[in-house]
XYZ file of C-alpha atoms in Angstrom:
559
model
C 84.182 130.055 73.786
C 82.291 133.307 74.225
C 83.581 136.428 72.546
C 82.437 138.345 75.620
C 83.016 136.092 78.665
C 82.063 138.990 80.954
C 78.471 138.313 79.961
C 78.667 134.980 81.755
C 81.499 135.132 84.286
C 81.901 137.556 87.191
C 85.418 138.706 88.156
C 86.577 138.114 91.727
C 85.721 140.855 94.211
C 88.731 142.957 95.064
C 89.449 143.417 98.780
C 89.774 146.971 100.037
C 92.984 146.625 102.027
C 95.074 149.640 101.152
C 97.573 149.079 103.969
C 98.064 145.350 103.268
C 101.180 144.022 104.962
C 101.688 140.625 103.367
C 103.715 141.856 100.327
C 106.602 142.744 102.632
C 106.429 139.600 104.760
C 109.070 136.857 104.601
C 108.358 133.217 105.436
C 111.097 132.302 107.921
C 109.536 129.278 109.630
C 107.394 126.349 108.504
C 103.651 126.214 109.097
C 101.855 123.503 111.010
C 101.345 120.795 108.387
C 98.246 118.626 108.120
C 98.040 115.854 105.530
C 94.574 115.161 104.140
C 95.725 112.359 101.803
C 93.652 109.750 103.632
C 90.419 111.748 103.553
C 90.254 114.459 100.916
C 92.817 112.767 98.671
C 91.175 109.379 99.118
C 87.714 110.717 98.221
C 89.137 112.026 94.954
C 90.341 108.623 93.753
C 88.620 106.619 91.037
C 89.081 103.596 93.270
C 89.389 104.585 96.957
C 92.170 102.964 98.951
C 91.580 99.592 100.549
C 92.644 99.143 104.213
C 96.133 97.910 103.292
C 96.790 100.925 101.071
C 95.395 103.329 103.682
C 97.646 101.865 106.345
C 100.693 102.013 104.073
C 99.949 105.676 103.341
C 99.431 106.463 107.046
C 102.753 104.854 107.947
C 104.492 106.808 105.175
C 103.011 110.088 106.429
C 104.256 109.320 109.941
C 107.763 108.579 108.609
C 107.786 111.886 106.723
C 107.070 113.655 109.999
C 103.443 114.788 109.862
C 102.057 115.419 113.353
C 98.499 116.061 112.206
C 96.912 113.580 109.777
C 93.293 113.637 108.637
C 92.488 109.927 108.525
C 88.926 109.849 107.292
C 85.268 110.846 107.300
C 84.030 108.105 109.667
C 80.363 109.081 109.467
C 80.365 108.968 105.661
C 81.325 105.333 105.085
C 81.821 102.104 106.979
C 85.284 101.784 105.434
C 86.420 105.080 106.965
C 84.789 104.225 110.301
C 86.558 100.869 110.367
C 89.928 102.412 109.483
C 89.693 104.910 112.342
C 88.853 102.030 114.695
C 91.789 99.999 113.353
C 94.238 102.823 114.110
C 92.874 103.238 117.640
C 92.366 99.604 118.618
C 95.763 98.458 117.319
C 97.462 101.479 118.906
C 99.013 102.452 115.557
C 99.033 106.224 116.163
C 102.307 107.480 117.707
C 101.908 109.512 120.883
C 103.077 112.714 119.186
C 100.659 112.389 116.239
C 97.102 113.744 116.279
C 94.537 112.162 113.998
C 91.885 114.376 112.417
C 88.391 113.416 111.273
C 85.844 115.378 109.269
C 82.111 115.735 109.835
C 79.317 117.789 108.387
C 77.133 119.942 110.625
C 74.459 117.265 111.101
C 73.442 115.682 114.414
C 73.582 112.006 113.490
C 76.888 112.409 111.645
C 78.511 114.053 114.651
C 77.227 111.280 116.924
C 78.604 108.618 114.586
C 81.945 110.471 114.395
C 82.417 110.406 118.162
C 81.500 106.711 118.241
C 84.456 106.052 115.941
C 86.847 107.907 118.269
C 86.298 106.065 121.552
C 89.680 105.364 123.122
C 91.685 107.744 120.910
C 94.504 109.693 122.561
C 94.593 112.914 120.537
C 91.976 114.001 118.007
C 91.049 117.019 115.904
C 87.323 117.012 115.096
C 86.836 119.020 111.924
C 83.356 120.525 111.468
C 82.231 122.208 108.282
C 79.176 123.722 106.656
C 78.625 125.740 103.505
C 78.706 129.538 103.833
C 78.907 130.970 100.300
C 75.834 132.860 98.968
C 75.105 130.303 96.232
C 75.233 127.481 98.793
C 73.041 129.341 101.276
C 70.495 130.061 98.581
C 70.512 126.914 96.450
C 71.701 124.086 98.717
C 70.768 124.986 102.289
C 67.809 127.280 101.697
C 68.836 129.404 104.715
C 69.553 133.080 105.288
C 72.673 134.299 107.091
C 71.101 133.959 110.554
C 70.064 130.390 109.765
C 73.545 129.398 108.618
C 75.161 130.921 111.716
C 72.672 129.088 113.929
C 73.454 125.838 112.074
C 77.179 126.222 112.719
C 76.867 127.262 116.370
C 74.388 124.503 117.284
C 76.674 121.837 115.906
C 79.793 123.440 117.380
C 78.037 123.196 120.750
C 77.152 119.571 120.107
C 80.785 118.750 119.336
C 81.944 120.453 122.540
C 79.372 118.545 124.612
C 80.267 115.205 122.974
C 83.934 115.825 123.722
C 83.172 116.619 127.350
C 81.647 113.144 127.688
C 84.945 111.562 126.544
C 87.494 113.358 128.784
C 90.166 110.683 128.342
C 90.872 112.083 124.840
C 92.798 115.311 124.185
C 90.420 117.165 121.857
C 91.012 120.004 119.423
C 88.145 121.509 117.434
C 88.409 122.743 113.843
C 85.835 124.654 111.825
C 85.734 125.333 108.075
C 83.367 127.843 106.498
C 83.154 125.805 103.311
C 83.717 127.811 100.141
C 85.374 130.575 102.145
C 86.913 131.681 98.860
C 83.388 132.606 97.655
C 82.017 133.950 100.947
C 81.596 137.637 101.827
C 84.278 138.543 104.357
C 81.949 140.211 106.916
C 79.789 137.081 106.971
C 82.836 134.777 107.149
C 84.051 136.776 110.162
C 80.627 136.662 111.805
C 80.260 132.884 111.593
C 83.867 132.176 112.583
C 83.600 134.496 115.602
C 80.383 132.755 116.663
C 81.931 129.280 116.444
C 85.149 130.334 118.224
C 83.044 131.860 121.013
C 80.990 128.669 121.366
C 84.216 126.672 121.654
C 85.575 129.187 124.214
C 88.796 129.503 122.236
C 91.736 130.986 124.145
C 95.479 131.206 123.670
C 95.836 128.388 126.206
C 93.310 126.174 124.384
C 92.949 127.380 120.809
C 90.663 126.079 118.099
C 91.580 125.728 114.437
C 89.792 127.912 111.920
C 90.362 126.540 108.445
C 89.810 128.887 105.498
C 89.384 126.656 102.432
C 89.802 127.804 98.899
C 87.165 125.183 98.137
C 87.145 126.339 94.536
C 90.078 128.525 93.542
C 88.393 131.528 91.966
C 90.799 134.467 92.211
C 94.452 135.332 91.854
C 96.675 134.449 94.826
C 97.127 138.084 95.836
C 93.362 138.530 96.262
C 93.192 135.365 98.365
C 96.074 136.693 100.464
C 94.085 139.906 101.004
C 91.135 137.813 102.225
C 93.362 135.904 104.660
C 95.002 139.079 105.986
C 91.577 140.713 106.424
C 90.443 137.763 108.544
C 93.747 137.706 110.415
C 93.298 141.352 111.395
C 89.564 141.312 112.159
C 88.755 138.061 114.002
C 87.720 138.676 117.617
C 89.597 135.765 119.204
C 92.647 135.740 116.951
C 94.984 134.810 119.812
C 92.820 131.721 120.439
C 92.789 130.638 116.791
C 95.214 128.583 114.717
C 94.470 129.963 111.256
C 94.610 127.163 108.721
C 94.436 127.276 104.910
C 93.196 124.509 102.602
C 93.886 125.584 98.993
C 92.644 123.853 95.894
C 94.314 124.223 92.531
C 91.531 125.034 90.053
C 93.482 127.962 88.596
C 96.822 126.171 88.890
C 98.038 128.557 91.586
C 97.410 126.550 94.775
C 101.066 126.690 95.828
C 101.268 130.445 95.327
C 97.994 130.958 97.214
C 99.324 128.929 100.151
C 102.634 130.789 100.301
C 100.987 134.216 100.115
C 98.462 133.104 102.756
C 101.358 132.287 105.100
C 102.734 135.759 104.449
C 99.266 137.141 105.224
C 99.095 135.586 108.697
C 98.141 131.913 108.312
C 99.648 129.409 110.751
C 98.777 126.036 109.232
C 98.391 124.348 105.841
C 96.299 121.359 104.793
C 97.110 119.470 101.614
C 98.198 116.223 99.969
C 101.454 114.683 98.833
C 102.052 115.766 95.228
C 98.724 117.621 95.104
C 96.200 114.798 94.863
C 92.544 115.837 95.332
C 89.264 116.678 93.659
C 89.307 118.270 90.190
C 92.830 119.695 89.739
C 93.833 118.704 93.259
C 94.623 120.106 96.681
C 97.690 121.997 97.752
C 100.883 120.064 97.016
C 102.502 119.986 100.457
C 105.760 118.572 99.073
C 106.026 121.545 96.734
C 105.579 124.141 99.479
C 107.845 122.306 101.937
C 110.699 122.019 99.446
C 110.189 125.586 98.289
C 110.887 126.576 101.911
C 113.883 124.244 101.990
C 115.467 125.931 98.951
C 115.139 129.244 100.787
C 117.074 127.910 103.772
C 114.026 127.194 105.954
C 113.839 123.705 107.490
C 110.297 122.482 106.685
C 110.088 119.921 109.494
C 109.179 117.194 106.996
C 111.626 114.600 105.670
C 111.706 114.003 101.914
C 115.238 112.593 101.811
C 113.996 109.473 99.963
C 111.537 111.151 97.642
C 111.429 108.262 95.178
C 110.245 105.875 97.895
C 107.550 108.391 98.844
C 106.507 108.649 95.206
C 106.298 104.864 94.910
C 104.057 104.753 97.979
C 101.784 107.499 96.663
C 101.513 105.932 93.205
C 100.710 102.541 94.744
C 98.131 103.877 97.202
C 96.437 106.351 94.849
C 96.809 104.159 91.752
C 97.665 107.349 89.875
C 101.025 108.185 88.263
C 103.102 111.184 89.283
C 103.862 113.278 86.204
C 107.512 113.066 85.036
C 107.659 116.898 85.125
C 106.131 117.221 88.602
C 108.200 119.654 90.722
C 110.940 118.025 92.797
C 109.782 114.405 92.290
C 109.184 113.796 88.566
C 111.530 111.416 86.775
C 112.770 114.174 84.454
C 112.931 117.260 86.689
C 116.700 117.036 87.282
C 117.632 116.187 83.702
C 118.429 118.869 81.135
C 118.028 117.880 77.516
C 119.295 121.183 76.142
C 122.973 121.120 75.208
C 123.600 124.618 76.588
C 121.962 123.685 79.888
C 124.080 120.548 80.137
C 127.253 122.497 79.445
C 126.465 125.056 82.173
C 125.638 122.343 84.709
C 128.855 120.421 83.975
C 130.997 123.537 84.377
C 129.243 124.506 87.607
C 129.776 121.015 89.045
C 133.456 121.202 88.097
C 133.804 124.548 89.892
C 131.849 123.526 93.000
C 133.676 122.728 96.244
C 132.389 120.811 99.267
C 130.570 123.162 101.636
C 129.761 125.794 98.993
C 126.349 127.421 99.006
C 124.191 125.650 96.418
C 124.383 127.787 93.300
C 123.790 125.573 90.316
C 122.378 126.536 86.900
C 118.946 125.021 86.236
C 118.921 123.068 89.523
C 117.094 124.919 92.339
C 117.761 122.044 94.772
C 120.522 119.478 95.173
C 119.026 116.154 94.005
C 121.236 114.353 96.539
C 119.241 115.957 99.368
C 116.189 114.055 98.131
C 117.919 110.737 97.584
C 118.550 111.206 93.872
C 121.933 110.678 92.235
C 123.693 113.004 89.806
C 123.628 110.427 87.007
C 120.489 111.750 85.340
C 121.651 115.348 85.776
C 125.033 115.089 84.117
C 124.296 112.513 81.444
C 124.397 113.829 77.915
C 121.050 113.550 76.195
C 120.993 110.568 73.867
C 120.692 111.751 70.287
C 118.572 108.706 69.551
C 116.380 109.539 72.546
C 115.028 107.088 75.077
C 111.618 107.232 73.383
C 113.069 106.075 70.067
C 115.069 103.314 71.775
C 111.971 102.079 73.623
C 109.910 102.223 70.419
C 112.338 99.994 68.493
C 112.592 97.432 71.294
C 108.824 97.264 71.648
C 108.106 96.947 67.934
C 110.889 94.470 67.139
C 111.117 92.469 70.364
C 107.869 93.141 72.239
C 109.555 94.810 75.229
C 107.521 97.492 77.009
C 110.167 99.168 79.171
C 109.012 101.130 82.239
C 109.941 104.803 82.109
C 112.776 104.665 84.630
C 114.274 101.663 82.864
C 114.049 103.626 79.592
C 116.092 106.404 81.190
C 118.617 103.944 82.607
C 119.052 102.096 79.298
C 119.290 105.262 77.202
C 122.379 106.203 79.224
C 123.923 102.821 78.408
C 123.141 103.276 74.693
C 124.646 106.762 74.699
C 127.911 105.399 76.084
C 128.029 102.821 73.289
C 127.253 105.446 70.661
C 129.928 107.757 72.037
C 132.464 104.917 71.787
C 131.479 103.388 68.456
C 130.113 106.493 66.735
C 127.694 104.566 64.532
C 123.967 104.260 64.139
C 122.405 101.446 66.160
C 119.515 99.388 64.772
C 116.986 97.328 66.725
C 119.197 94.212 66.712
C 122.113 96.247 68.076
C 119.890 97.651 70.818
C 118.642 94.191 71.760
C 122.196 92.883 71.967
C 123.194 95.747 74.276
C 120.049 95.324 76.357
C 120.481 91.557 76.716
C 124.097 91.957 77.796
C 123.544 94.946 80.108
C 120.691 93.437 82.134
C 121.920 89.858 82.301
C 119.009 88.457 80.294
C 121.135 85.668 78.815
C 123.235 85.058 81.955
C 120.508 84.476 84.529
C 119.998 80.709 84.421
C 117.468 79.145 86.778
C 116.387 75.523 86.529
C 113.962 73.157 88.272
C 111.843 75.703 90.116
C 109.413 74.292 92.671
C 106.861 76.623 94.299
C 104.773 75.426 97.251
C 102.067 77.437 98.994
C 101.602 76.602 102.681
C 98.417 76.660 104.752
C 99.355 79.999 106.370
C 99.670 81.643 102.954
C 103.473 81.757 102.924
C 105.311 80.380 99.911
C 108.350 78.115 99.685
C 110.574 78.229 96.585
C 113.222 75.673 95.691
C 115.370 76.425 92.655
C 118.642 75.523 90.957
C 120.733 78.578 90.143
C 123.600 78.189 87.689
C 126.693 80.363 88.078
C 130.317 79.948 87.147
C 129.741 76.541 85.633
C 128.203 75.181 88.817
C 124.642 74.579 89.981
C 123.578 75.926 93.380
C 120.427 74.744 95.122
C 118.537 77.351 97.131
C 115.396 77.261 99.246
C 113.574 80.245 100.660
C 110.291 81.247 102.244
C 108.361 84.480 101.850
C 105.043 86.192 101.235
C 105.173 85.241 97.542
C 107.443 83.502 95.034
C 109.699 86.522 94.437
C 110.019 87.315 98.152
C 110.846 83.661 98.878
C 113.434 83.562 96.052
C 115.081 86.777 97.310
C 115.309 85.330 100.820
C 116.889 82.192 99.385
C 119.415 84.273 97.415
C 120.355 86.193 100.566
C 121.036 82.936 102.375
C 122.948 81.477 99.444
C 125.221 84.418 98.655
C 124.758 87.013 101.398
C 123.380 89.355 98.749
C 122.009 92.662 100.034
C 119.018 92.983 97.683
C 115.548 94.515 98.014
C 112.758 94.735 95.414
C 111.578 98.346 95.028
C 109.270 98.227 92.023
C 107.907 95.636 89.631
C 106.487 95.577 86.111
C 105.506 92.555 84.031
C 103.823 91.900 80.674
C 103.384 89.138 78.135
C 105.421 88.900 74.939
C 103.419 87.332 72.135
C 100.383 85.145 72.622
C 99.163 81.584 72.668
C 101.446 78.650 73.389
C 104.521 80.681 72.419
C 103.819 83.504 74.865
C 106.561 84.500 77.298
C 106.601 86.818 80.277
C 108.944 89.784 80.618
C 109.612 91.020 84.152
C 111.344 94.317 85.005
C 112.371 94.761 88.623
C 113.821 97.895 90.175
C 116.184 96.656 92.883
C 118.198 98.166 95.697
C 121.472 96.214 95.798
C 124.025 97.149 98.452
C 122.430 100.602 98.682
C 122.433 101.318 94.926
C 119.421 101.206 92.604
C 119.695 98.807 89.671
C 117.345 97.151 87.212
C 117.026 93.464 86.497
C 115.188 91.947 83.533
C 113.958 88.388 83.178
C 112.204 86.626 80.302
C 110.675 83.178 80.646
C 107.598 81.166 79.720
C 106.690 81.124 83.436
C 105.839 84.463 85.018
C 107.317 83.632 88.437
C 110.531 82.340 86.907
C 110.820 85.498 84.779
C 110.717 87.582 87.967
C 113.308 85.375 89.649
C 115.582 85.711 86.602
C 115.201 89.497 86.842
C 116.419 89.464 90.460
C 119.342 87.199 89.599
C 120.195 89.276 86.520
C 120.296 92.430 88.613
C 122.675 90.789 91.104
C 124.900 89.564 88.312
C 124.944 93.015 86.766
C 126.001 94.462 90.129
C 128.646 91.767 90.579
C 127.031 90.822 93.894
C 126.135 87.159 93.332
C 128.799 85.080 95.064
C 127.346 81.772 96.295
C 128.716 80.627 99.658
C 127.721 76.975 99.202
C 126.084 74.563 96.787
C 122.905 74.199 98.826
C 121.417 76.692 101.295
C 117.989 76.868 102.974
C 116.471 80.132 104.265
């Protein structure tokens, strides 16, 4: 690092706004939310989503309550083009949801974009071009007049293309890319020119999106920039002012909140902050920040763990255990003094009280979490140490949430017996707790049909009797679960799945860890077997046995 960084780096330009109003503003209503998970977030992935993952993410965003969803960059790739067509042709977009697509200011890309949108009901067409001095000079090779002309010509083209498809309800959006590095007078000039070309009015507004393409200043300076634009734009009453923060300085959430205080109407971002470099704005973070201040965000995160599972599956990236509101550890205090304060506050709390809890800014129950992790006493052995012993002595690689679950079980044993537990003791507790030795399945027959569905026949031993089940499903585990439901009426659903091999060669076995929802409660099942499918089936059965929910209705049942 340089001893004098000022020789290389220029500080952000301060905005002369002596009478700034945003410091006294209070956010008392939610912004318009726009998810860009399927476009900006998808572009940032090592392996972009396949169609199945994109559709699962889209459906999750709709369930959360997003009314504006950027679904792709259809002129940039055939995959994005095809996904937009899939949504339109299969009529998968609810009537109250508007899809958004992005295009650069280039003729053939705009033409291709509108080709992808034929038959759509409601669309936001998002146009952008670079405006910052370094981009004008190095990338575009244009002066200010040339860049304004570029934006206006393509804004006109978008308007004319939309006029030729009157069956669609169109909204136009423009982003002066790298607004965060653009001189404010020039940003105003180009935005005013585009808004004029689109004939923006209060009755038919356009969206002007001010992206912090690269976060390069403190949030208060960015708020000054937003307020300056808010106060100086010519057609402000015909503009929905949108903000698209990035997180290069780690202050994307703060920049978004101060921008709302400075006059912004709309926020673009991703679930849990996915995006290029350090990510986009974390919409969940801002929405739940509002919620803890008594402002209904208009988005539903009441099953935040299911949302996290969807995001991790679609992005193929883990959510950090310390991530605000959603991380596995964010509602657990490991400090003894913290635990003592939380316990006393829970004891004093009465139903209907205002939430006032030490170290817990939000009630985990509101997000679908239980209080178990909050009030459990931290295991002195630690879940990491427990997992280490089981892996080294028995080859078990426990998923993180199973580590947390099992450490609570171990702590209860230690509190009762008051003695040190070795690896053999831990294995004995683990085997008993998760039904590893009790889940007996014999004579498994798996048949794949021509349509891809699978039939499973299996003998399940319980209570000294053998019960024959048969089930069909999308795979062996799904078929087995359906057979169990028919056999015992069990209310069971597989939420998450992990599997690995123990040992190698002819002696290798498979260990399967399944996170299950049984009668509305989350439980883990563990199965170990030489056959991978049978190991998974044993895990399901073990979870049911642990929950006391396996009660066969007959000796033989077919589903």
